[in-house]
Amino acid sequence: MLSYKDIIKLDSVDSTNLYAIKLIKEKKINRDALIWAKEQISGKGQGSNKWLSKANENLTFSIIVFPDISVDDNFLLLENVCLSLCDFFEEFQINAEIKWPNDIYVGDKKICGVLIENIFKSNLIMASVIGIGININQDRFPQKLKNPVSLKNLTSKNYDLETCLLTFITHFNRNFYSESGKFSIKNNVHHKYKEKIFRFGIESLYSVNKVENIGKIIDVDTSGLLSVQWKNNYKIEKFAFKEIEMM
């Protein structure tokens, strides 16, 4: 179970995920831990995307866990992380939703992103690095970010970053550890994840292979595949991440 003593604080780093992965590969860490950087110079997003965050105004951190779970439980890991974040925002009376598969939205704006990178051994996830960026006190963002929002934007208040981090850790622990402190992710959260999906069952514009169509999300299966029903022909198709984009 994560506690304050498990936090490794850094003033500046290229990427907390890269830092964490290096610790694991060089066998410099063998326990669950959290890498927190006040400034992240080259934050990683999904694929080639970057996570842009102003120094000392937001939370950028990576959690190292050694789950020793089946590769088949990879999406279950992500579900628990996303739900932990939704629980965190409830502390501020904010109803957050999950834009499939791993972005956290408030209304139609993005407040948080997640990037999980796993290290495998045979058919097991030996270690996971859970990268999280949460917009806290930043109130102005680069124009190239089309829809960002922060806690400060939503509440007109400034927040202590360390207090926010410890609040998130509380919710993370509830979803990832047993009462004895042993790592044990909850396996009954899939329906809760689906209930939190942004624009679930609502007609929206999607792009597939640069072709745009109107459809609606009707399901997400336990492996993370998204099912969309198209308006023009009622056909249902399944998509993996990056195969479809909500416009």
Short mmCIF file of C-alpha atoms in Angstrom, two decimals:
data_model
loop_
_atom_site.label_atom_id
_atom_site.label_comp_id
_atom_site.label_asym_id
_atom_site.label_seq_id
_atom_site.Cartn_x
_atom_site.Cartn_y
_atom_site.Cartn_z
CA MET A 1 0.00 0.00 0.00
CA LEU A 2 1.38 3.39 -0.98
CA SER A 3 2.20 5.91 1.72
CA TYR A 4 4.03 9.21 2.00
CA LYS A 5 7.37 7.45 2.48
CA ASP A 6 6.94 5.76 -0.92
CA ILE A 7 6.98 9.09 -2.76
CA ILE A 8 10.20 9.93 -4.63
CA LYS A 9 10.22 13.70 -5.22
CA LEU A 10 12.04 15.24 -8.18
CA ASP A 11 12.40 18.91 -9.03
CA SER A 12 12.63 18.25 -12.76
CA VAL A 13 12.76 15.22 -15.05
CA ASP A 14 12.28 14.46 -18.73
CA SER A 15 9.44 12.00 -18.04
CA THR A 16 8.38 10.34 -14.80
CA ASN A 17 7.47 7.20 -16.77
CA LEU A 18 10.94 7.01 -18.34
CA TYR A 19 12.54 7.61 -14.95
CA ALA A 20 10.44 4.85 -13.37
CA ILE A 21 11.12 2.35 -16.16
CA LYS A 22 14.85 2.99 -15.86
CA LEU A 23 14.71 2.29 -12.10
CA ILE A 24 12.99 -1.03 -12.76
CA LYS A 25 15.25 -2.15 -15.60
CA GLU A 26 18.38 -1.27 -13.65
CA LYS A 27 16.94 -3.15 -10.65
CA LYS A 28 17.23 -0.09 -8.43
CA ILE A 29 13.73 -0.56 -7.06
CA ASN A 30 11.76 -3.64 -6.03
CA ARG A 31 8.82 -2.10 -4.17
CA ASP A 32 5.73 -0.10 -5.07
CA ALA A 33 6.55 3.59 -5.28
CA LEU A 34 5.44 6.92 -6.72
CA ILE A 35 7.67 9.25 -8.73
CA TRP A 36 6.48 12.87 -8.45
CA ALA A 37 8.10 15.62 -10.50
CA LYS A 38 7.42 19.32 -10.02
CA GLU A 39 8.47 19.82 -13.63
CA GLN A 40 8.21 17.31 -16.48
CA ILE A 41 10.09 18.45 -19.57
CA SER A 42 9.05 15.73 -22.04
CA GLY A 43 5.94 14.15 -20.57
CA LYS A 44 4.69 11.11 -22.44
CA GLY A 45 1.18 10.64 -23.78
CA GLN A 46 -0.31 7.81 -25.79
CA GLY A 47 1.68 6.90 -28.90
CA SER A 48 3.70 9.89 -30.07
CA ASN A 49 1.63 12.37 -28.06
CA LYS A 50 3.19 14.60 -25.41
CA TRP A 51 1.74 15.66 -22.07
CA LEU A 52 2.21 19.40 -21.68
CA SER A 53 2.13 20.77 -18.14
CA LYS A 54 3.33 24.00 -16.54
CA ALA A 55 5.94 23.50 -13.80
CA ASN A 56 4.77 23.67 -10.18
CA GLU A 57 1.12 24.11 -11.14
CA ASN A 58 -0.07 20.57 -11.89
CA LEU A 59 0.48 16.99 -10.80
CA THR A 60 2.73 14.84 -12.98
CA PHE A 61 3.66 11.50 -11.47
CA SER A 62 4.15 7.80 -12.15
CA ILE A 63 3.25 4.91 -9.90
CA ILE A 64 5.39 1.76 -9.94
CA VAL A 65 3.62 -1.47 -9.01
CA PHE A 66 4.64 -5.12 -9.28
CA PRO A 67 1.24 -6.74 -9.86
CA ASP A 68 2.31 -10.21 -11.06
CA ILE A 69 -1.04 -10.56 -12.87
CA SER A 70 -2.00 -12.13 -16.19
CA VAL A 71 -1.58 -10.08 -19.34
CA ASP A 72 -5.32 -10.67 -19.80
CA ASP A 73 -5.91 -8.34 -16.83
CA ASN A 74 -4.16 -5.42 -18.51
CA PHE A 75 -7.39 -3.51 -19.17
CA LEU A 76 -8.65 -4.25 -15.66
CA LEU A 77 -5.60 -2.39 -14.37
CA LEU A 78 -6.52 0.64 -16.49
CA GLU A 79 -10.16 0.52 -15.37
CA ASN A 80 -9.15 0.70 -11.72
CA VAL A 81 -6.81 3.63 -12.37
CA CYS A 82 -9.51 5.60 -14.21
CA LEU A 83 -12.08 4.92 -11.49
CA SER A 84 -9.60 5.98 -8.81
CA LEU A 85 -9.26 9.30 -10.65
CA CYS A 86 -13.03 9.74 -10.90
CA ASP A 87 -13.24 9.09 -7.14
CA PHE A 88 -10.53 11.72 -6.62
CA PHE A 89 -12.50 14.38 -8.49
CA GLU A 90 -15.62 13.58 -6.47
CA GLU A 91 -13.71 14.99 -3.47
CA PHE A 92 -14.14 18.38 -5.17
CA GLN A 93 -17.81 17.79 -6.12
CA ILE A 94 -16.77 17.31 -9.74
CA ASN A 95 -18.42 14.64 -11.89
CA ALA A 96 -15.62 13.31 -14.07
CA GLU A 97 -16.09 10.84 -16.92
CA ILE A 98 -13.76 8.56 -18.85
CA LYS A 99 -13.19 9.29 -22.51
CA TRP A 100 -12.40 5.79 -23.76
CA PRO A 101 -10.03 4.39 -23.01
CA ASN A 102 -7.98 6.48 -20.60
CA ASP A 103 -8.62 10.24 -20.63
CA ILE A 104 -10.57 11.90 -17.82
CA TYR A 105 -13.07 14.56 -18.89
CA VAL A 106 -15.25 17.09 -17.12
CA GLY A 107 -17.99 18.10 -19.50
CA ASP A 108 -16.31 18.22 -22.89
CA LYS A 109 -12.89 19.20 -21.55
CA LYS A 110 -9.86 17.09 -20.62
CA ILE A 111 -8.56 17.41 -17.07
CA CYS A 112 -6.37 14.33 -16.78
CA GLY A 113 -4.51 11.76 -18.84
CA VAL A 114 -3.20 8.26 -18.11
CA LEU A 115 -0.40 6.26 -19.73
CA ILE A 116 0.32 2.73 -18.49
CA GLU A 117 3.49 0.97 -19.62
CA ASN A 118 4.02 -2.65 -18.64
CA ILE A 119 7.04 -4.89 -18.33
CA PHE A 120 6.19 -8.51 -19.12
CA LYS A 121 7.61 -11.84 -18.09
CA SER A 122 6.11 -14.76 -19.98
CA ASN A 123 2.32 -14.26 -19.80
CA LEU A 124 2.47 -12.11 -16.66
CA ILE A 125 2.70 -8.38 -16.07
CA MET A 126 5.78 -8.27 -13.89
CA ALA A 127 5.79 -4.49 -13.40
CA SER A 128 3.56 -1.59 -14.37
CA VAL A 129 4.35 2.09 -14.61
CA ILE A 130 1.19 4.15 -14.33
CA GLY A 131 1.80 7.66 -15.59
CA ILE A 132 -0.76 10.30 -14.59
CA GLY A 133 -1.05 13.99 -15.35
CA ILE A 134 -3.73 16.06 -13.59
CA ASN A 135 -4.39 19.73 -14.34
CA ILE A 136 -4.63 21.40 -10.94
CA ASN A 137 -3.72 25.11 -10.74
CA GLN A 138 -2.85 25.99 -14.34
CA ASP A 139 -5.45 28.42 -15.67
CA ARG A 140 -4.02 29.15 -19.12
CA PHE A 141 -2.94 26.53 -21.64
CA PRO A 142 -1.14 26.50 -25.02
CA GLN A 143 -3.52 27.12 -27.93
CA LYS A 144 -2.56 23.82 -29.55
CA LEU A 145 -4.31 22.01 -26.71
CA LYS A 146 -7.88 22.13 -27.96
CA ASN A 147 -9.89 21.38 -24.82
CA PRO A 148 -7.95 21.46 -21.53
CA VAL A 149 -9.39 22.37 -18.14
CA SER A 150 -8.05 22.41 -14.58
CA LEU A 151 -9.41 22.22 -11.05
CA LYS A 152 -8.72 25.94 -10.75
CA ASN A 153 -10.70 26.67 -13.91
CA LEU A 154 -13.64 24.72 -12.51
CA THR A 155 -13.64 25.98 -8.92
CA SER A 156 -11.76 29.33 -9.02
CA LYS A 157 -9.52 28.05 -6.21
CA ASN A 158 -5.83 27.26 -5.83
CA TYR A 159 -4.84 23.90 -4.38
CA ASP A 160 -1.84 22.51 -2.53
CA LEU A 161 -0.32 19.95 -4.87
CA GLU A 162 0.97 17.61 -2.17
CA THR A 163 -2.44 17.50 -0.48
CA CYS A 164 -4.06 16.67 -3.82
CA LEU A 165 -1.52 13.91 -4.44
CA LEU A 166 -2.12 12.34 -1.03
CA THR A 167 -5.88 12.49 -1.63
CA PHE A 168 -5.45 10.59 -4.89
CA ILE A 169 -3.20 8.01 -3.19
CA THR A 170 -6.03 7.30 -0.72
CA HIS A 171 -8.39 6.42 -3.56
CA PHE A 172 -5.71 4.48 -5.43
CA ASN A 173 -5.03 2.36 -2.35
CA ARG A 174 -8.71 1.52 -1.99
CA ASN A 175 -8.82 0.15 -5.53
CA PHE A 176 -5.45 -1.59 -5.62
CA TYR A 177 -4.69 -3.05 -2.20
CA SER A 178 -6.36 -5.42 0.23
CA GLU A 179 -6.89 -4.48 3.88
CA SER A 180 -3.65 -6.30 4.69
CA GLY A 181 -1.77 -3.99 2.33
CA LYS A 182 -1.17 -6.61 -0.37
CA PHE A 183 -1.54 -5.57 -4.02
CA SER A 184 -4.92 -6.88 -5.14
CA ILE A 185 -6.81 -5.01 -7.86
CA LYS A 186 -10.58 -5.14 -7.78
CA ASN A 187 -12.01 -7.39 -10.49
CA ASN A 188 -15.66 -6.32 -10.27
CA VAL A 189 -15.33 -2.80 -11.63
CA HIS A 190 -16.08 -3.26 -15.33
CA HIS A 191 -19.70 -2.15 -15.03
CA LYS A 192 -18.61 0.94 -13.06
CA TYR A 193 -16.08 1.78 -15.79
CA LYS A 194 -18.79 1.53 -18.46
CA GLU A 195 -21.15 3.73 -16.43
CA LYS A 196 -18.47 6.43 -16.45
CA ILE A 197 -17.80 6.37 -20.21
CA PHE A 198 -18.01 9.82 -21.81
CA ARG A 199 -20.95 10.07 -24.28
CA PHE A 200 -21.96 6.43 -23.80
CA GLY A 201 -25.11 5.81 -25.86
CA ILE A 202 -25.09 9.38 -27.24
CA GLU A 203 -24.74 9.99 -30.98
CA SER A 204 -21.38 11.56 -31.78
CA LEU A 205 -19.15 12.15 -34.78
CA TYR A 206 -16.34 9.62 -35.22
CA SER A 207 -13.48 9.24 -37.67
CA VAL A 208 -12.26 5.85 -38.90
CA ASN A 209 -9.47 5.82 -41.48
CA LYS A 210 -10.19 9.54 -42.07
CA VAL A 211 -13.85 8.79 -42.91
CA GLU A 212 -16.35 10.51 -40.62
CA ASN A 213 -19.65 8.99 -39.53
CA ILE A 214 -22.20 9.45 -36.77
CA GLY A 215 -22.50 6.63 -34.29
CA LYS A 216 -22.89 5.86 -30.61
CA ILE A 217 -20.94 3.80 -28.09
CA ILE A 218 -22.97 0.77 -27.03
CA ASP A 219 -20.36 -1.31 -25.20
CA VAL A 220 -16.78 -1.71 -24.02
CA ASP A 221 -15.73 -5.31 -23.46
CA THR A 222 -13.41 -6.59 -20.73
CA SER A 223 -10.42 -6.51 -23.09
CA GLY A 224 -11.02 -2.82 -23.79
CA LEU A 225 -12.52 -3.07 -27.28
CA LEU A 226 -15.06 -0.33 -28.05
CA SER A 227 -18.36 -1.22 -29.78
CA VAL A 228 -19.95 1.54 -31.88
CA GLN A 229 -23.28 1.36 -33.69
CA TRP A 230 -23.47 3.49 -36.83
CA LYS A 231 -26.48 5.68 -37.48
CA ASN A 232 -26.58 5.21 -41.24
CA ASN A 233 -26.81 1.41 -41.33
CA TYR A 234 -27.19 0.30 -37.67
CA LYS A 235 -24.08 -1.85 -38.13
CA ILE A 236 -22.04 -2.55 -34.98
CA GLU A 237 -18.25 -2.53 -35.19
CA LYS A 238 -15.52 -3.10 -32.61
CA PHE A 239 -12.40 -0.98 -32.35
CA ALA A 240 -9.11 -1.09 -30.51
CA PHE A 241 -7.45 2.09 -29.29
CA LYS A 242 -6.26 4.43 -32.07
CA GLU A 243 -8.52 2.71 -34.64
CA ILE A 244 -11.31 5.25 -34.06
CA GLU A 245 -11.37 8.89 -32.97
CA MET A 246 -14.21 10.90 -31.49
CA MET A 247 -14.30 14.26 -33.29
#
